[in-house]
PDB file of C-alpha atoms in Angstrom:
ATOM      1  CA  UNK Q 339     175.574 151.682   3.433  1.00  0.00           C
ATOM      2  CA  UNK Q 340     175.914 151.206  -0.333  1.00  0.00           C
ATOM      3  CA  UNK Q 341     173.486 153.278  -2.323  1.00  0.00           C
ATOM      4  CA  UNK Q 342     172.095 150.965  -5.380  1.00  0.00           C
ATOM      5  CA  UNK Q 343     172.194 153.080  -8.715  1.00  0.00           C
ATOM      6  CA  UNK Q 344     169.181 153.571 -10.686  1.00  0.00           C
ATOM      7  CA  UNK Q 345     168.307 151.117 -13.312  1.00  0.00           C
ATOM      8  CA  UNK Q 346     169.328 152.795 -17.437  1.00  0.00           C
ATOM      9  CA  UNK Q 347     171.490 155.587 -15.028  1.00  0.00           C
ATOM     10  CA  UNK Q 348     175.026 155.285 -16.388  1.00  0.00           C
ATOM     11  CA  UNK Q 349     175.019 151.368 -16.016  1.00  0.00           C
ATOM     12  CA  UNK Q 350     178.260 149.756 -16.401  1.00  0.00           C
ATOM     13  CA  UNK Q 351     176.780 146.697 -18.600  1.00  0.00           C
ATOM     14  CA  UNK Q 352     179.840 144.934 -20.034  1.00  0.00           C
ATOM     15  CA  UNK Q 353     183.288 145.160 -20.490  1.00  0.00           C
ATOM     16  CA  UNK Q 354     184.914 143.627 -23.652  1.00  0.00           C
ATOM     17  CA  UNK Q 355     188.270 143.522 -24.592  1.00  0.00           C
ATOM     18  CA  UNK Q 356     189.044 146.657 -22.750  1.00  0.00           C
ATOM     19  CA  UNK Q 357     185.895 148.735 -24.038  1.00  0.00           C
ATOM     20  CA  UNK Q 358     183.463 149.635 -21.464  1.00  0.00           C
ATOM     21  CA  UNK Q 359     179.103 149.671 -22.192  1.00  0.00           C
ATOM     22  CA  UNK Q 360     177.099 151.879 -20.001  1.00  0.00           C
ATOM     23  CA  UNK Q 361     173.070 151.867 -20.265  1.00  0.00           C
ATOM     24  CA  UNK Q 362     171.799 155.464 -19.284  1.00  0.00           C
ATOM     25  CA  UNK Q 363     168.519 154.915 -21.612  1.00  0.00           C
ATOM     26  CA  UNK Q 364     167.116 157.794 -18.776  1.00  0.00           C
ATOM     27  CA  UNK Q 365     169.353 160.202 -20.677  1.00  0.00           C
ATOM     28  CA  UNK Q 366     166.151 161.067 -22.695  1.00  0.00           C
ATOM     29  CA  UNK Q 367     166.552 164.268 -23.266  1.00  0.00           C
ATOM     30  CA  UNK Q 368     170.047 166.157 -24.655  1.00  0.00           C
ATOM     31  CA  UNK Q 369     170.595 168.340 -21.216  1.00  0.00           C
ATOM     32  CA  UNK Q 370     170.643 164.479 -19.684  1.00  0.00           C
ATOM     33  CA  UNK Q 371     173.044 163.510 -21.991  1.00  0.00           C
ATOM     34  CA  UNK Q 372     175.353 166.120 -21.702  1.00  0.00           C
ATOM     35  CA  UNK Q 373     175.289 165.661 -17.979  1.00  0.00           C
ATOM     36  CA  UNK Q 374     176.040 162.088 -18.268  1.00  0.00           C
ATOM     37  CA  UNK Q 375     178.613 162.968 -20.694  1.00  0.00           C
ATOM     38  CA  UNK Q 376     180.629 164.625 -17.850  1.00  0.00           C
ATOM     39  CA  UNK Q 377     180.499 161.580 -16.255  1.00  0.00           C
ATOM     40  CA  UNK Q 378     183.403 160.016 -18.286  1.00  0.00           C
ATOM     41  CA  UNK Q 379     187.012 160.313 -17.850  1.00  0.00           C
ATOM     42  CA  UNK Q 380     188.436 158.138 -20.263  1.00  0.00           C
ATOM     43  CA  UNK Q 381     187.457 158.847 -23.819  1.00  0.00           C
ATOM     44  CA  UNK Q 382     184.636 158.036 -25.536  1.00  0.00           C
ATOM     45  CA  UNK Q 383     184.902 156.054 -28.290  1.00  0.00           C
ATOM     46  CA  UNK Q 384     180.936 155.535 -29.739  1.00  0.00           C
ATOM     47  CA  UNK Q 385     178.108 157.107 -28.491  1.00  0.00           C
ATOM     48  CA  UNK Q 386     174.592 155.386 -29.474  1.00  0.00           C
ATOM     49  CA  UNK Q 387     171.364 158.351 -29.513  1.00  0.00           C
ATOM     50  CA  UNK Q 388     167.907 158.579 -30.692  1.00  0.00           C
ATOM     51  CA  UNK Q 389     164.710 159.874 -30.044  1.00  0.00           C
ATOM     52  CA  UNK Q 390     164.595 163.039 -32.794  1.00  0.00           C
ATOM     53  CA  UNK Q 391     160.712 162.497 -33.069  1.00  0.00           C
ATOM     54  CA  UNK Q 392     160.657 164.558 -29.707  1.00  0.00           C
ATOM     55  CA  UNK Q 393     161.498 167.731 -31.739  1.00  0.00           C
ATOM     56  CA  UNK Q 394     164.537 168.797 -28.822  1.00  0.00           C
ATOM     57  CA  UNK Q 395     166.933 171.189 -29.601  1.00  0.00           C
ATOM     58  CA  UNK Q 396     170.439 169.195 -30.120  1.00  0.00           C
ATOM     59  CA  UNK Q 397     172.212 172.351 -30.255  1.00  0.00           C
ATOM     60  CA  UNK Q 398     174.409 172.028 -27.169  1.00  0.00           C
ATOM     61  CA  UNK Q 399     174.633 168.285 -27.364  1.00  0.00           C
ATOM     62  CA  UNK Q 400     176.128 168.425 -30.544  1.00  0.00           C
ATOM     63  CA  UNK Q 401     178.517 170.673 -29.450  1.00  0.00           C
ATOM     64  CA  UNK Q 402     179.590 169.097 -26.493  1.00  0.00           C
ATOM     65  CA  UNK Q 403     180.114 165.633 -29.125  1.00  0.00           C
ATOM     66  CA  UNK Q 404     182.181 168.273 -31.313  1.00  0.00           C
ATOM     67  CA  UNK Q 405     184.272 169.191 -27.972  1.00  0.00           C
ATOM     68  CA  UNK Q 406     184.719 165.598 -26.530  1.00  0.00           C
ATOM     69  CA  UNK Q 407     185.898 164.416 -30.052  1.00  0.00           C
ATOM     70  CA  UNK Q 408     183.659 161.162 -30.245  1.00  0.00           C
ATOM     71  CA  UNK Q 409     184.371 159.653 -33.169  1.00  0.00           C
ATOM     72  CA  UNK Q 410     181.621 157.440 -33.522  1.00  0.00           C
ATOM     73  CA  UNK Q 411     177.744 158.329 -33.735  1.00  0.00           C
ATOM     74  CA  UNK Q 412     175.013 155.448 -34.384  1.00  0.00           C
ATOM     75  CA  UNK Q 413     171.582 157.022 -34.275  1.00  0.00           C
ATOM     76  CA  UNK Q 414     168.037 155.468 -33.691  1.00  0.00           C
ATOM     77  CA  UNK Q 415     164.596 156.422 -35.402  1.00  0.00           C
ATOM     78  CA  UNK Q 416     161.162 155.844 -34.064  1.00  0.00           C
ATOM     79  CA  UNK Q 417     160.310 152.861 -35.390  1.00  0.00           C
ATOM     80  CA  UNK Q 418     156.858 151.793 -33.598  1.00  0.00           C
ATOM     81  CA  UNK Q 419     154.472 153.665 -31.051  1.00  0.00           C
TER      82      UNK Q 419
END
């Protein structure tokens, strides 16, 4: 039996020309994202992040970004509650 993945949990979205998009909006908190992080074999190119209004420490996220050697960073205020 096939085991259907959770919905924003390292979604394979789209693929375009050769660059893969993954959804894991549930990464909402840096330990999440560094765990999803180790999900990836092939380099990652761009990684999208926000939510600095919750005060988290980034500490180990950033260096884990630092080791992985993403080259791209696009980051997200709070724009609304």
């Amino acid at each position: 039996k096939k085991i259907k993945p959770l919905k924003h949990r390292l979604t394979k979205i789209a693929e375009i020309d050769g660059i893969s998009y993954y959804d894991d909006a549930m990464a909402s908190n840096p330990n999440a994202t560094i765990v999803a992080l180790k999900h990836f074999k092939e380099k990652i190119g761009t990684l999208f992040l926000g939510g600095s209004d919750k005060v988290l420490n980034f500490t180990e996220l950033a260096k884990k970004v630092v080791n992985l050697q993403i080259e791209n960073l696009i980051f997200f205020q709070l724009v609304c509650r």
